[in-house]
Amino acid sequence: MILPVRLSAGAQHDVEDTVAWYEGQRVGLGGRFVAALDRLIDRVSENPQQFPVIVARWCAAFRMPYTLLYPPTTLRSSPSCMCDDTRK
């Protein structure tokens, strides 16, 4: 079952800030970040239980220092994700 993933308002703000930061580093890098984040969200949506629980489940982006965190109890509901920007 594919569940929709909702980013919290704070996570959405973090994403926007991160895209701007990456674009400031190199043109096109913000788009690569968005593509990596979209793949991450797809993975969480397809199977939220596949990632380990520490305090929350977490899913790290490939080649980007970014992690999605979501509550471990998302079997039947849509995961609401926070973003952890580890580049700072």
JSON list of C-alpha atoms in Angstrom, two decimals, residues 33 36-37 39-41 43-44 50-52 57-70 82 84 86:
[
{"chain": "A", "resi": 33, "resn": "PHE", "atom": "CA", "xyz": [18.77, 17.73, -4.09]},
{"chain": "A", "resi": 36, "resn": "ALA", "atom": "CA", "xyz": [17.13, 12.91, -4.26]},
{"chain": "A", "resi": 37, "resn": "LEU", "atom": "CA", "xyz": [14.48, 14.04, -1.77]},
{"chain": "A", "resi": 39, "resn": "ARG", "atom": "CA", "xyz": [13.24, 9.46, -4.37]},
{"chain": "A", "resi": 40, "resn": "LEU", "atom": "CA", "xyz": [13.50, 9.36, -0.58]},
{"chain": "A", "resi": 41, "resn": "ILE", "atom": "CA", "xyz": [9.86, 10.32, -0.12]},
{"chain": "A", "resi": 43, "resn": "ARG", "atom": "CA", "xyz": [10.75, 5.02, -0.68]},
{"chain": "A", "resi": 44, "resn": "VAL", "atom": "CA", "xyz": [9.07, 6.06, 2.58]},
{"chain": "A", "resi": 50, "resn": "GLN", "atom": "CA", "xyz": [11.60, -0.62, 5.92]},
{"chain": "A", "resi": 51, "resn": "PHE", "atom": "CA", "xyz": [13.76, 1.87, 7.80]},
{"chain": "A", "resi": 52, "resn": "PRO", "atom": "CA", "xyz": [15.19, 1.35, 11.29]},
{"chain": "A", "resi": 57, "resn": "ARG", "atom": "CA", "xyz": [12.37, 5.94, 11.67]},
{"chain": "A", "resi": 58, "resn": "TRP", "atom": "CA", "xyz": [14.94, 7.57, 9.46]},
{"chain": "A", "resi": 59, "resn": "CYS", "atom": "CA", "xyz": [15.79, 7.39, 5.82]},
{"chain": "A", "resi": 60, "resn": "ALA", "atom": "CA", "xyz": [19.00, 8.97, 4.50]},
{"chain": "A", "resi": 61, "resn": "ALA", "atom": "CA", "xyz": [19.28, 10.56, 1.06]},
{"chain": "A", "resi": 62, "resn": "PHE", "atom": "CA", "xyz": [21.74, 9.03, -1.38]},
{"chain": "A", "resi": 63, "resn": "ARG", "atom": "CA", "xyz": [24.70, 11.38, -2.00]},
{"chain": "A", "resi": 64, "resn": "MET", "atom": "CA", "xyz": [23.10, 14.21, -0.03]},
{"chain": "A", "resi": 65, "resn": "PRO", "atom": "CA", "xyz": [23.59, 14.94, 3.67]},
{"chain": "A", "resi": 66, "resn": "TYR", "atom": "CA", "xyz": [19.87, 14.85, 4.36]},
{"chain": "A", "resi": 67, "resn": "THR", "atom": "CA", "xyz": [17.64, 12.56, 6.38]},
{"chain": "A", "resi": 68, "resn": "LEU", "atom": "CA", "xyz": [13.86, 12.16, 6.67]},
{"chain": "A", "resi": 69, "resn": "LEU", "atom": "CA", "xyz": [12.61, 11.38, 10.17]},
{"chain": "A", "resi": 70, "resn": "TYR", "atom": "CA", "xyz": [9.13, 10.04, 10.82]},
{"chain": "A", "resi": 82, "resn": "MET", "atom": "CA", "xyz": [10.71, 16.17, 9.47]},
{"chain": "A", "resi": 84, "resn": "ASP", "atom": "CA", "xyz": [17.30, 16.75, 9.24]},
{"chain": "A", "resi": 86, "resn": "THR", "atom": "CA", "xyz": [23.20, 17.53, 8.30]}
]
